[in-house]
PDB file of C-alpha atoms in Angstrom:
ATOM      1  CA  MET F   1       0.000   0.000   0.000  1.00  0.00           C
ATOM      2  CA  THR F   2       1.211   3.495  -0.829  1.00  0.00           C
ATOM      3  CA  PRO F   3       0.018   6.847   0.531  1.00  0.00           C
ATOM      4  CA  ALA F   4      -1.303   7.749  -2.930  1.00  0.00           C
ATOM      5  CA  GLN F   5      -3.420   4.591  -3.024  1.00  0.00           C
ATOM      6  CA  LEU F   6      -4.798   5.220   0.453  1.00  0.00           C
ATOM      7  CA  ARG F   7      -5.615   8.856  -0.331  1.00  0.00           C
ATOM      8  CA  ALA F   8      -7.515   7.772  -3.429  1.00  0.00           C
ATOM      9  CA  PHE F   9      -9.529   5.232  -1.446  1.00  0.00           C
ATOM     10  CA  VAL F  10     -10.280   7.678   1.395  1.00  0.00           C
ATOM     11  CA  ALA F  11     -11.439  10.258  -1.160  1.00  0.00           C
ATOM     12  CA  ILE F  12     -13.824   7.695  -2.680  1.00  0.00           C
ATOM     13  CA  VAL F  13     -15.211   6.860   0.760  1.00  0.00           C
ATOM     14  CA  ARG F  14     -15.674  10.546   1.547  1.00  0.00           C
ATOM     15  CA  THR F  15     -17.210  11.649  -1.777  1.00  0.00           C
ATOM     16  CA  GLY F  16     -19.062   8.466  -2.737  1.00  0.00           C
ATOM     17  CA  THR F  17     -17.872   8.287  -6.358  1.00  0.00           C
ATOM     18  CA  VAL F  18     -14.636   7.825  -8.300  1.00  0.00           C
ATOM     19  CA  LYS F  19     -15.442  10.916 -10.362  1.00  0.00           C
ATOM     20  CA  GLN F  20     -15.781  13.197  -7.340  1.00  0.00           C
ATOM     21  CA  ALA F  21     -12.704  11.647  -5.707  1.00  0.00           C
ATOM     22  CA  ALA F  22     -10.690  12.374  -8.847  1.00  0.00           C
ATOM     23  CA  ALA F  23     -11.870  15.984  -8.856  1.00  0.00           C
ATOM     24  CA  GLU F  24     -11.000  16.400  -5.184  1.00  0.00           C
ATOM     25  CA  LEU F  25      -7.504  14.943  -5.662  1.00  0.00           C
ATOM     26  CA  GLU F  26      -7.013  16.728  -9.016  1.00  0.00           C
ATOM     27  CA  LEU F  27      -6.332  13.412 -10.731  1.00  0.00           C
ATOM     28  CA  THR F  28      -7.925  11.639 -13.649  1.00  0.00           C
ATOM     29  CA  GLU F  29     -10.596   9.039 -12.973  1.00  0.00           C
ATOM     30  CA  GLN F  30      -8.289   6.461 -14.569  1.00  0.00           C
ATOM     31  CA  ALA F  31      -5.515   7.293 -12.093  1.00  0.00           C
ATOM     32  CA  VAL F  32      -7.896   6.911  -9.122  1.00  0.00           C
ATOM     33  CA  SER F  33      -9.200   3.612 -10.493  1.00  0.00           C
ATOM     34  CA  MET F  34      -5.635   2.352 -10.916  1.00  0.00           C
ATOM     35  CA  HIS F  35      -4.858   3.168  -7.273  1.00  0.00           C
ATOM     36  CA  VAL F  36      -7.959   1.274  -6.147  1.00  0.00           C
ATOM     37  CA  ALA F  37      -7.121  -1.692  -8.389  1.00  0.00           C
ATOM     38  CA  ALA F  38      -3.646  -1.868  -6.835  1.00  0.00           C
ATOM     39  CA  LEU F  39      -5.163  -1.853  -3.353  1.00  0.00           C
ATOM     40  CA  ARG F  40      -7.605  -4.610  -4.274  1.00  0.00           C
ATOM     41  CA  LYS F  41      -4.807  -6.770  -5.634  1.00  0.00           C
ATOM     42  CA  SER F  42      -2.520  -6.117  -2.668  1.00  0.00           C
ATOM     43  CA  LEU F  43      -5.210  -6.838  -0.051  1.00  0.00           C
ATOM     44  CA  GLY F  44      -7.166  -9.529  -1.884  1.00  0.00           C
ATOM     45  CA  ASP F  45     -10.447  -7.709  -1.246  1.00  0.00           C
ATOM     46  CA  GLN F  46     -12.869  -5.950  -3.608  1.00  0.00           C
ATOM     47  CA  LEU F  47     -13.250  -3.151  -0.989  1.00  0.00           C
ATOM     48  CA  PHE F  48     -16.481  -1.891  -2.615  1.00  0.00           C
ATOM     49  CA  THR F  49     -18.901  -2.550  -5.460  1.00  0.00           C
ATOM     50  CA  ARG F  50     -21.115  -0.207  -7.460  1.00  0.00           C
ATOM     51  CA  THR F  51     -24.888  -0.441  -7.015  1.00  0.00           C
ATOM     52  CA  HIS F  52     -27.848   1.607  -8.248  1.00  0.00           C
ATOM     53  CA  SER F  53     -27.868   3.360  -4.871  1.00  0.00           C
ATOM     54  CA  GLY F  54     -24.156   4.137  -4.901  1.00  0.00           C
ATOM     55  CA  LEU F  55     -21.103   2.332  -3.560  1.00  0.00           C
ATOM     56  CA  ALA F  56     -21.475  -0.676  -1.260  1.00  0.00           C
ATOM     57  CA  PHE F  57     -18.389  -1.370   0.849  1.00  0.00           C
ATOM     58  CA  THR F  58     -17.235  -4.794   1.960  1.00  0.00           C
ATOM     59  CA  PRO F  59     -16.415  -5.357   5.652  1.00  0.00           C
ATOM     60  CA  GLY F  60     -12.753  -5.213   4.659  1.00  0.00           C
ATOM     61  CA  GLY F  61     -13.351  -1.966   2.787  1.00  0.00           C
ATOM     62  CA  LEU F  62     -14.942  -0.373   5.838  1.00  0.00           C
ATOM     63  CA  ARG F  63     -12.036  -1.503   8.019  1.00  0.00           C
ATOM     64  CA  LEU F  64      -9.546  -0.096   5.501  1.00  0.00           C
ATOM     65  CA  ALA F  65     -11.393   3.226   5.423  1.00  0.00           C
ATOM     66  CA  ALA F  66     -10.904   3.672   9.167  1.00  0.00           C
ATOM     67  CA  ARG F  67      -7.302   2.492   9.104  1.00  0.00           C
ATOM     68  CA  ALA F  68      -6.409   4.579   6.048  1.00  0.00           C
ATOM     69  CA  VAL F  69      -7.474   7.804   7.752  1.00  0.00           C
ATOM     70  CA  GLU F  70      -5.334   6.936  10.754  1.00  0.00           C
ATOM     71  CA  ILE F  71      -2.337   5.911   8.637  1.00  0.00           C
ATOM     72  CA  LEU F  72      -2.461   9.107   6.590  1.00  0.00           C
ATOM     73  CA  GLY F  73      -2.878  11.152   9.757  1.00  0.00           C
ATOM     74  CA  LEU F  74       0.193   9.489  11.251  1.00  0.00           C
ATOM     75  CA  GLN F  75       2.130  10.232   8.088  1.00  0.00           C
ATOM     76  CA  ASP F  76       1.177  13.912   8.190  1.00  0.00           C
ATOM     77  CA  GLN F  77       1.979  14.053  11.905  1.00  0.00           C
ATOM     78  CA  THR F  78       5.372  12.454  11.332  1.00  0.00           C
ATOM     79  CA  VAL F  79       6.229  14.898   8.546  1.00  0.00           C
ATOM     80  CA  SER F  80       5.233  17.793  10.789  1.00  0.00           C
ATOM     81  CA  GLU F  81       7.202  16.468  13.775  1.00  0.00           C
ATOM     82  CA  VAL F  82      10.313  15.760  11.711  1.00  0.00           C
ATOM     83  CA  GLY F  83      10.186  19.260  10.267  1.00  0.00           C
ATOM     84  CA  ALA F  84       9.724  20.776  13.703  1.00  0.00           C
ATOM     85  CA  ALA F  85      12.536  18.671  15.151  1.00  0.00           C
ATOM     86  CA  ALA F  86      14.846  19.746  12.351  1.00  0.00           C
ATOM     87  CA  GLY F  87      14.191  23.320  13.386  1.00  0.00           C
ATOM     88  CA  GLY F  88      14.675  22.481  17.047  1.00  0.00           C
ATOM     89  CA  ARG F  89      10.969  22.930  17.826  1.00  0.00           C
ATOM     90  CA  ARG F  90       8.121  20.810  19.217  1.00  0.00           C
ATOM     91  CA  THR F  91       4.532  21.453  18.137  1.00  0.00           C
ATOM     92  CA  ILE F  92       1.296  20.433  19.809  1.00  0.00           C
ATOM     93  CA  ARG F  93      -1.984  20.781  17.911  1.00  0.00           C
ATOM     94  CA  LEU F  94      -5.074  21.615  19.936  1.00  0.00           C
ATOM     95  CA  ALA F  95      -8.719  21.574  18.909  1.00  0.00           C
ATOM     96  CA  SER F  96     -10.948  23.675  21.144  1.00  0.00           C
ATOM     97  CA  SER F  97     -14.579  24.640  21.438  1.00  0.00           C
ATOM     98  CA  SER F  98     -15.307  28.289  20.705  1.00  0.00           C
ATOM     99  CA  LEU F  99     -16.204  29.021  24.333  1.00  0.00           C
ATOM    100  CA  PHE F 100     -12.942  27.627  25.731  1.00  0.00           C
ATOM    101  CA  ALA F 101     -10.859  29.270  23.005  1.00  0.00           C
ATOM    102  CA  GLU F 102     -12.213  32.731  23.756  1.00  0.00           C
ATOM    103  CA  HIS F 103     -12.191  32.641  27.554  1.00  0.00           C
ATOM    104  CA  ALA F 104      -9.590  30.192  28.861  1.00  0.00           C
ATOM    105  CA  ALA F 105      -7.191  29.024  26.149  1.00  0.00           C
ATOM    106  CA  SER F 106      -4.799  31.973  26.159  1.00  0.00           C
ATOM    107  CA  GLY F 107      -3.973  31.684  29.861  1.00  0.00           C
ATOM    108  CA  LEU F 108      -3.427  27.926  29.616  1.00  0.00           C
ATOM    109  CA  ILE F 109      -1.307  28.074  26.463  1.00  0.00           C
ATOM    110  CA  ASP F 110       0.838  30.968  27.659  1.00  0.00           C
ATOM    111  CA  LEU F 111       1.689  29.223  30.927  1.00  0.00           C
ATOM    112  CA  PHE F 112       2.234  25.824  29.270  1.00  0.00           C
ATOM    113  CA  THR F 113       4.582  27.163  26.582  1.00  0.00           C
ATOM    114  CA  LYS F 114       6.692  28.894  29.230  1.00  0.00           C
ATOM    115  CA  ARG F 115       7.705  25.473  30.512  1.00  0.00           C
ATOM    116  CA  ALA F 116       9.945  24.896  27.475  1.00  0.00           C
ATOM    117  CA  ASN F 117      11.683  27.175  24.984  1.00  0.00           C
ATOM    118  CA  ASP F 118      11.186  24.744  22.090  1.00  0.00           C
ATOM    119  CA  LEU F 119       7.391  24.434  22.306  1.00  0.00           C
ATOM    120  CA  GLU F 120       4.780  25.885  19.958  1.00  0.00           C
ATOM    121  CA  VAL F 121       1.011  25.462  20.012  1.00  0.00           C
ATOM    122  CA  GLU F 122      -1.403  25.383  17.075  1.00  0.00           C
ATOM    123  CA  LEU F 123      -4.971  26.083  18.175  1.00  0.00           C
ATOM    124  CA  SER F 124      -7.996  25.474  15.947  1.00  0.00           C
ATOM    125  CA  VAL F 125     -11.610  26.196  16.882  1.00  0.00           C
ATOM    126  CA  GLN F 126     -13.737  23.125  16.188  1.00  0.00           C
ATOM    127  CA  SER F 127     -17.191  21.766  16.884  1.00  0.00           C
ATOM    128  CA  PRO F 128     -17.063  19.294  19.795  1.00  0.00           C
ATOM    129  CA  ASP F 129     -18.827  16.802  17.532  1.00  0.00           C
ATOM    130  CA  GLN F 130     -15.638  16.638  15.439  1.00  0.00           C
ATOM    131  CA  PHE F 131     -13.237  15.973  18.323  1.00  0.00           C
ATOM    132  CA  ALA F 132     -13.277  12.172  18.068  1.00  0.00           C
ATOM    133  CA  SER F 133     -12.605  12.102  14.330  1.00  0.00           C
ATOM    134  CA  LEU F 134      -9.891  14.767  14.585  1.00  0.00           C
ATOM    135  CA  LEU F 135      -8.107  12.769  17.278  1.00  0.00           C
ATOM    136  CA  ALA F 136      -8.524   9.483  15.397  1.00  0.00           C
ATOM    137  CA  SER F 137      -7.053  10.943  12.205  1.00  0.00           C
ATOM    138  CA  ARG F 138      -4.170  12.537  14.162  1.00  0.00           C
ATOM    139  CA  ALA F 139      -5.198  15.942  12.846  1.00  0.00           C
ATOM    140  CA  VAL F 140      -4.917  17.196  16.452  1.00  0.00           C
ATOM    141  CA  ASP F 141      -3.136  15.900  19.545  1.00  0.00           C
ATOM    142  CA  VAL F 142      -5.528  17.161  22.233  1.00  0.00           C
ATOM    143  CA  ALA F 143      -9.159  18.328  22.078  1.00  0.00           C
ATOM    144  CA  ILE F 144     -10.636  20.599  24.756  1.00  0.00           C
ATOM    145  CA  GLY F 145     -14.312  21.355  25.235  1.00  0.00           C
ATOM    146  CA  PRO F 146     -17.461  20.118  26.977  1.00  0.00           C
ATOM    147  CA  VAL F 147     -17.607  16.707  28.614  1.00  0.00           C
ATOM    148  CA  PRO F 148     -18.428  14.257  25.795  1.00  0.00           C
ATOM    149  CA  ARG F 149     -21.897  12.759  25.695  1.00  0.00           C
ATOM    150  CA  ASP F 150     -22.341   9.059  26.494  1.00  0.00           C
ATOM    151  CA  GLY F 151     -20.828   6.998  23.703  1.00  0.00           C
ATOM    152  CA  GLN F 152     -19.606  10.031  21.746  1.00  0.00           C
ATOM    153  CA  LEU F 153     -15.946   9.003  21.884  1.00  0.00           C
ATOM    154  CA  ALA F 154     -16.617   5.269  21.741  1.00  0.00           C
ATOM    155  CA  ASP F 155     -18.518   5.714  18.469  1.00  0.00           C
ATOM    156  CA  SER F 156     -15.284   6.678  16.718  1.00  0.00           C
ATOM    157  CA  GLY F 157     -13.869   3.191  17.202  1.00  0.00           C
ATOM    158  CA  HIS F 158     -10.815   4.434  19.151  1.00  0.00           C
ATOM    159  CA  LEU F 159     -10.036   4.462  22.852  1.00  0.00           C
ATOM    160  CA  HIS F 160      -9.641   7.927  24.320  1.00  0.00           C
ATOM    161  CA  ASN F 161      -8.287   9.397  27.507  1.00  0.00           C
ATOM    162  CA  ALA F 162     -10.721  12.045  28.800  1.00  0.00           C
ATOM    163  CA  LYS F 163      -9.890  14.276  31.766  1.00  0.00           C
ATOM    164  CA  GLU F 164     -12.368  16.697  33.340  1.00  0.00           C
ATOM    165  CA  PHE F 165     -10.409  19.643  34.681  1.00  0.00           C
ATOM    166  CA  LEU F 166     -12.450  22.834  35.198  1.00  0.00           C
ATOM    167  CA  SER F 167     -16.044  23.526  36.234  1.00  0.00           C
ATOM    168  CA  PHE F 168     -17.622  26.930  35.670  1.00  0.00           C
ATOM    169  CA  ASP F 169     -20.992  28.669  35.973  1.00  0.00           C
ATOM    170  CA  LEU F 170     -22.957  30.020  33.014  1.00  0.00           C
ATOM    171  CA  GLU F 171     -25.433  32.797  33.823  1.00  0.00           C
ATOM    172  CA  VAL F 172     -28.038  35.022  32.183  1.00  0.00           C
ATOM    173  CA  LEU F 173     -26.968  38.669  32.200  1.00  0.00           C
ATOM    174  CA  ALA F 174     -28.395  42.045  31.209  1.00  0.00           C
ATOM    175  CA  ALA F 175     -27.547  45.728  31.428  1.00  0.00           C
ATOM    176  CA  PRO F 176     -28.596  47.389  34.711  1.00  0.00           C
ATOM    177  CA  THR F 177     -31.135  49.430  32.705  1.00  0.00           C
ATOM    178  CA  HIS F 178     -32.886  46.360  31.285  1.00  0.00           C
ATOM    179  CA  PRO F 179     -36.375  45.663  32.738  1.00  0.00           C
ATOM    180  CA  PHE F 180     -35.333  42.148  33.780  1.00  0.00           C
ATOM    181  CA  ALA F 181     -32.552  43.602  35.913  1.00  0.00           C
ATOM    182  CA  GLN F 182     -35.235  45.017  38.205  1.00  0.00           C
ATOM    183  CA  ARG F 183     -37.511  41.997  38.568  1.00  0.00           C
ATOM    184  CA  ARG F 184     -37.695  38.230  38.164  1.00  0.00           C
ATOM    185  CA  ALA F 185     -38.352  37.122  34.583  1.00  0.00           C
ATOM    186  CA  SER F 186     -40.805  34.341  33.768  1.00  0.00           C
ATOM    187  CA  PRO F 187     -39.826  31.464  31.435  1.00  0.00           C
ATOM    188  CA  GLU F 188     -42.157  32.866  28.755  1.00  0.00           C
ATOM    189  CA  GLU F 189     -40.567  36.313  28.988  1.00  0.00           C
ATOM    190  CA  LEU F 190     -37.063  34.871  28.721  1.00  0.00           C
ATOM    191  CA  ALA F 191     -38.020  32.863  25.642  1.00  0.00           C
ATOM    192  CA  ARG F 192     -39.485  35.969  23.951  1.00  0.00           C
ATOM    193  CA  ALA F 193     -36.538  38.221  24.805  1.00  0.00           C
ATOM    194  CA  THR F 194     -33.796  39.194  22.351  1.00  0.00           C
ATOM    195  CA  TRP F 195     -30.540  37.328  23.010  1.00  0.00           C
ATOM    196  CA  ASN F 196     -27.059  38.552  22.083  1.00  0.00           C
ATOM    197  CA  LEU F 197     -24.781  35.533  21.787  1.00  0.00           C
ATOM    198  CA  GLY F 198     -21.284  34.597  20.642  1.00  0.00           C
ATOM    199  CA  PRO F 199     -20.354  32.098  17.892  1.00  0.00           C
ATOM    200  CA  SER F 200     -20.544  29.058  20.164  1.00  0.00           C
ATOM    201  CA  ALA F 201     -24.344  29.468  20.255  1.00  0.00           C
ATOM    202  CA  ALA F 202     -24.484  28.477  16.590  1.00  0.00           C
ATOM    203  CA  GLY F 203     -22.891  25.085  17.319  1.00  0.00           C
ATOM    204  CA  ALA F 204     -24.239  22.031  19.066  1.00  0.00           C
ATOM    205  CA  HIS F 205     -23.495  20.060  22.232  1.00  0.00           C
ATOM    206  CA  ASP F 206     -21.732  22.920  23.981  1.00  0.00           C
ATOM    207  CA  ALA F 207     -22.597  24.867  27.112  1.00  0.00           C
ATOM    208  CA  ILE F 208     -24.316  27.893  25.590  1.00  0.00           C
ATOM    209  CA  PRO F 209     -26.520  26.107  22.998  1.00  0.00           C
ATOM    210  CA  ALA F 210     -27.508  23.605  25.705  1.00  0.00           C
ATOM    211  CA  MET F 211     -28.635  26.418  27.994  1.00  0.00           C
ATOM    212  CA  ILE F 212     -30.438  28.239  25.181  1.00  0.00           C
ATOM    213  CA  THR F 213     -32.342  25.029  24.484  1.00  0.00           C
ATOM    214  CA  GLN F 214     -33.115  24.645  28.192  1.00  0.00           C
ATOM    215  CA  LEU F 215     -34.504  28.191  28.262  1.00  0.00           C
ATOM    216  CA  GLY F 216     -36.643  27.494  25.182  1.00  0.00           C
ATOM    217  CA  VAL F 217     -35.288  30.416  23.134  1.00  0.00           C
ATOM    218  CA  PRO F 218     -36.273  30.099  19.439  1.00  0.00           C
ATOM    219  CA  ASP F 219     -33.761  30.770  16.653  1.00  0.00           C
ATOM    220  CA  ASP F 220     -35.441  34.011  15.589  1.00  0.00           C
ATOM    221  CA  ARG F 221     -34.786  35.536  19.038  1.00  0.00           C
ATOM    222  CA  GLN F 222     -31.038  34.883  18.844  1.00  0.00           C
ATOM    223  CA  ARG F 223     -28.521  37.362  17.432  1.00  0.00           C
ATOM    224  CA  ILE F 224     -25.095  35.788  16.855  1.00  0.00           C
ATOM    225  CA  PHE F 225     -22.036  38.046  17.084  1.00  0.00           C
ATOM    226  CA  GLN F 226     -18.449  37.361  16.020  1.00  0.00           C
ATOM    227  CA  SER F 227     -17.386  36.914  19.658  1.00  0.00           C
ATOM    228  CA  ASP F 228     -18.842  36.741  23.151  1.00  0.00           C
ATOM    229  CA  ALA F 229     -17.149  40.059  23.899  1.00  0.00           C
ATOM    230  CA  ALA F 230     -19.071  41.720  21.055  1.00  0.00           C
ATOM    231  CA  ALA F 231     -22.330  40.177  22.304  1.00  0.00           C
ATOM    232  CA  TRP F 232     -21.673  41.473  25.815  1.00  0.00           C
ATOM    233  CA  GLU F 233     -20.901  44.958  24.487  1.00  0.00           C
ATOM    234  CA  GLU F 234     -24.266  45.033  22.709  1.00  0.00           C
ATOM    235  CA  THR F 235     -25.977  43.820  25.881  1.00  0.00           C
ATOM    236  CA  ARG F 236     -24.355  46.617  27.910  1.00  0.00           C
ATOM    237  CA  ARG F 237     -26.263  49.065  25.721  1.00  0.00           C
ATOM    238  CA  GLY F 238     -29.492  47.732  27.204  1.00  0.00           C
ATOM    239  CA  THR F 239     -30.703  45.775  24.182  1.00  0.00           C
ATOM    240  CA  GLY F 240     -31.308  42.144  25.004  1.00  0.00           C
ATOM    241  CA  LEU F 241     -29.907  39.460  27.261  1.00  0.00           C
ATOM    242  CA  THR F 242     -26.727  37.418  27.048  1.00  0.00           C
ATOM    243  CA  LEU F 243     -25.041  34.342  28.517  1.00  0.00           C
ATOM    244  CA  ALA F 244     -21.545  34.308  29.968  1.00  0.00           C
ATOM    245  CA  PRO F 245     -19.212  32.234  32.134  1.00  0.00           C
ATOM    246  CA  THR F 246     -19.199  33.972  35.500  1.00  0.00           C
ATOM    247  CA  PHE F 247     -15.402  34.036  35.786  1.00  0.00           C
ATOM    248  CA  ALA F 248     -15.087  35.782  32.412  1.00  0.00           C
ATOM    249  CA  VAL F 249     -17.375  38.702  33.324  1.00  0.00           C
ATOM    250  CA  ARG F 250     -16.301  39.211  36.926  1.00  0.00           C
ATOM    251  CA  SER F 251     -14.977  42.707  36.232  1.00  0.00           C
ATOM    252  CA  GLU F 252     -18.118  43.628  34.244  1.00  0.00           C
ATOM    253  CA  LEU F 253     -20.303  42.591  37.165  1.00  0.00           C
ATOM    254  CA  GLN F 254     -18.152  44.381  39.727  1.00  0.00           C
ATOM    255  CA  ALA F 255     -18.181  47.577  37.659  1.00  0.00           C
ATOM    256  CA  GLY F 256     -21.960  47.406  37.239  1.00  0.00           C
ATOM    257  CA  HIS F 257     -21.820  47.203  33.450  1.00  0.00           C
ATOM    258  CA  LEU F 258     -23.743  43.924  33.525  1.00  0.00           C
ATOM    259  CA  THR F 259     -26.004  42.360  36.137  1.00  0.00           C
ATOM    260  CA  ARG F 260     -27.468  38.931  36.789  1.00  0.00           C
ATOM    261  CA  VAL F 261     -31.035  38.208  35.703  1.00  0.00           C
ATOM    262  CA  SER F 262     -33.078  36.171  38.175  1.00  0.00           C
ATOM    263  CA  GLY F 263     -35.448  33.533  36.921  1.00  0.00           C
ATOM    264  CA  PRO F 264     -35.891  29.778  36.451  1.00  0.00           C
ATOM    265  CA  ASN F 265     -33.063  27.915  34.720  1.00  0.00           C
ATOM    266  CA  ASN F 266     -30.916  31.080  34.634  1.00  0.00           C
ATOM    267  CA  HIS F 267     -27.884  29.319  36.046  1.00  0.00           C
ATOM    268  CA  ARG F 268     -26.113  26.226  34.729  1.00  0.00           C
ATOM    269  CA  ARG F 269     -23.011  24.393  35.945  1.00  0.00           C
ATOM    270  CA  ASN F 270     -20.665  23.148  33.204  1.00  0.00           C
ATOM    271  CA  THR F 271     -17.349  21.323  33.023  1.00  0.00           C
ATOM    272  CA  TRP F 272     -14.549  21.422  30.473  1.00  0.00           C
ATOM    273  CA  CYS F 273     -12.756  18.241  29.487  1.00  0.00           C
ATOM    274  CA  ALA F 274      -9.454  17.485  27.719  1.00  0.00           C
ATOM    275  CA  MET F 275      -9.253  14.449  25.435  1.00  0.00           C
ATOM    276  CA  THR F 276      -6.466  12.605  23.643  1.00  0.00           C
ATOM    277  CA  LEU F 277      -5.900   9.145  22.219  1.00  0.00           C
ATOM    278  CA  ALA F 278      -5.428   6.546  24.934  1.00  0.00           C
ATOM    279  CA  HIS F 279      -2.821   4.671  22.899  1.00  0.00           C
ATOM    280  CA  ASP F 280       0.341   6.296  21.586  1.00  0.00           C
ATOM    281  CA  PRO F 281      -0.322   9.968  22.397  1.00  0.00           C
ATOM    282  CA  THR F 282       2.577  12.307  21.673  1.00  0.00           C
ATOM    283  CA  ARG F 283       4.905  13.102  24.550  1.00  0.00           C
ATOM    284  CA  THR F 284       3.829  16.751  24.498  1.00  0.00           C
ATOM    285  CA  ALA F 285       0.144  15.774  24.529  1.00  0.00           C
ATOM    286  CA  SER F 286       0.758  13.620  27.610  1.00  0.00           C
ATOM    287  CA  GLU F 287       2.537  16.559  29.273  1.00  0.00           C
ATOM    288  CA  LEU F 288      -0.427  18.851  28.617  1.00  0.00           C
ATOM    289  CA  MET F 289      -2.912  16.270  29.924  1.00  0.00           C
ATOM    290  CA  ARG F 290      -0.964  16.080  33.198  1.00  0.00           C
ATOM    291  CA  PHE F 291      -0.523  19.847  33.420  1.00  0.00           C
ATOM    292  CA  ILE F 292      -4.065  20.977  32.593  1.00  0.00           C
ATOM    293  CA  GLY F 293      -5.588  20.008  35.947  1.00  0.00           C
ATOM    294  CA  THR F 294      -2.897  21.561  38.155  1.00  0.00           C
ATOM    295  CA  PRO F 295      -3.771  24.558  40.370  1.00  0.00           C
ATOM    296  CA  LYS F 296      -1.447  26.823  38.372  1.00  0.00           C
ATOM    297  CA  ALA F 297      -3.117  25.853  35.109  1.00  0.00           C
ATOM    298  CA  VAL F 298      -6.612  26.384  36.505  1.00  0.00           C
ATOM    299  CA  GLN F 299      -5.571  29.775  37.896  1.00  0.00           C
ATOM    300  CA  ALA F 300      -4.177  30.775  34.508  1.00  0.00           C
ATOM    301  CA  MET F 301      -7.371  29.764  32.711  1.00  0.00           C
ATOM    302  CA  LEU F 302      -9.612  31.638  35.158  1.00  0.00           C
ATOM    303  CA  ARG F 303      -7.539  34.785  35.580  1.00  0.00           C
ATOM    304  CA  GLY F 304      -4.721  34.638  33.050  1.00  0.00           C
ATOM    305  CA  SER F 305      -1.102  33.896  33.842  1.00  0.00           C
ATOM    306  CA  GLY F 306      -0.347  37.361  35.171  1.00  0.00           C
ATOM    307  CA  VAL F 307       1.777  38.528  32.243  1.00  0.00           C
ATOM    308  CA  PRO F 308       1.440  42.254  31.427  1.00  0.00           C
ATOM    309  CA  VAL F 309      -0.376  42.780  28.146  1.00  0.00           C
ATOM    310  CA  LYS F 310       2.617  44.530  26.540  1.00  0.00           C
ATOM    311  CA  ASN F 311       4.747  41.439  27.229  1.00  0.00           C
ATOM    312  CA  PHE F 312       2.158  38.877  26.123  1.00  0.00           C
ATOM    313  CA  ARG F 313       3.803  37.019  23.252  1.00  0.00           C
ATOM    314  CA  PRO F 314       2.705  33.371  23.468  1.00  0.00           C
ATOM    315  CA  ALA F 315       4.059  30.931  20.883  1.00  0.00           C
ATOM    316  CA  VAL F 316       0.576  30.215  19.541  1.00  0.00           C
ATOM    317  CA  TYR F 317      -0.639  29.854  15.980  1.00  0.00           C
ATOM    318  CA  VAL F 318      -4.424  29.951  15.608  1.00  0.00           C
ATOM    319  CA  THR F 319      -6.049  28.284  12.615  1.00  0.00           C
ATOM    320  CA  LEU F 320      -9.779  28.241  11.947  1.00  0.00           C
ATOM    321  CA  TRP F 321     -10.879  25.035  10.219  1.00  0.00           C
ATOM    322  CA  ASN F 322     -14.223  24.400   8.602  1.00  0.00           C
TER     323      ASN F 322
END
C-alpha cells in the first residue's frame, strides 16, 4: 500500500464516487481507479462494489477506510514532527470549542509554553462533535471542550483518555437598565426576549446552545455576534440578554456594566474536558494532559497567567478550520 493509493480510497469513501474523488484529488478518474485496483490486488479484497444506490463497501473496505485515515494522519503528523525537530521545535496541535478558546485558552497556552523554549502550540476552533474524528485521524493531539456525551468518543472506534479539569458557571446577564434587571423574569418572557450571543451558540453540544435550548429560546430571538465580547458589548447598551461564564465577566459585574437576571433555569453548571488518544499519544500531549488540571493551570485559565499585556507574546498559531 502506498500513501497515494490510500488517499484515493479515502477520497472515494468521503465523496461516494470515483469521479468526485478524482476531482477532489485533481487526478484523472483512470488514475484513481488504478490506485484502487492496486489496493484490491494487494489486499485480496474488492473493498467496494457499485450499485444503483451508490457504492457498497465490503467489511474489509470499511475496516480499511478507518485504518487509512489513521495511517495518513500518522504520516502527516510524522512529517510535521520531523520538520519541527529539524528546526529544534516541538509542536502540539489543539482543537478547542469556541467558548474555551475565547475565555480560557490563552492563559493555559501561555503558561504551558513557558515550561519549554522549544514548544509551539497550534490552536484550531472546532465543533465538539468533530473531536473524536480529529483525534482518530491525528489531525490534532488534544481536544478541549465540553464533557463528551455518552458513547460520543466510543462511536469513533478508538479508545480515548478524557480528563475533566475545570467547572464553571454560566449565567443570564443584562444591562442594569434592562427591565429584567429590576424583577424576576418568567420562562415565557425569557423565551421571547432578544438574546445577544457569541459564535458558540451556533454550534451544538456545547454549554451555551444547551442552555439556550433549556430556556426554550427560538432561533429568531437569537442574534449571533463574532465573539462573546461583542455580544456582551451590545448587551451593555441595554438591548437584550446574554449568557456568559461567570469568571469571564467578573470585572463587568463588579463595575456594574452587567447584572445577573433572576429567573428559572438562569444558572447552569458546566465542566470542560481534555481528550487525547489513549494509545500512543505524543509526549507533548501527555505533558499537557498532566498539566491541565494543576492549580497553576486552573488559575491561569480563570484569571490569566499574570503577564502584562505589553509582554504577552505566546508561541501560539491559531487556525480556523471548517
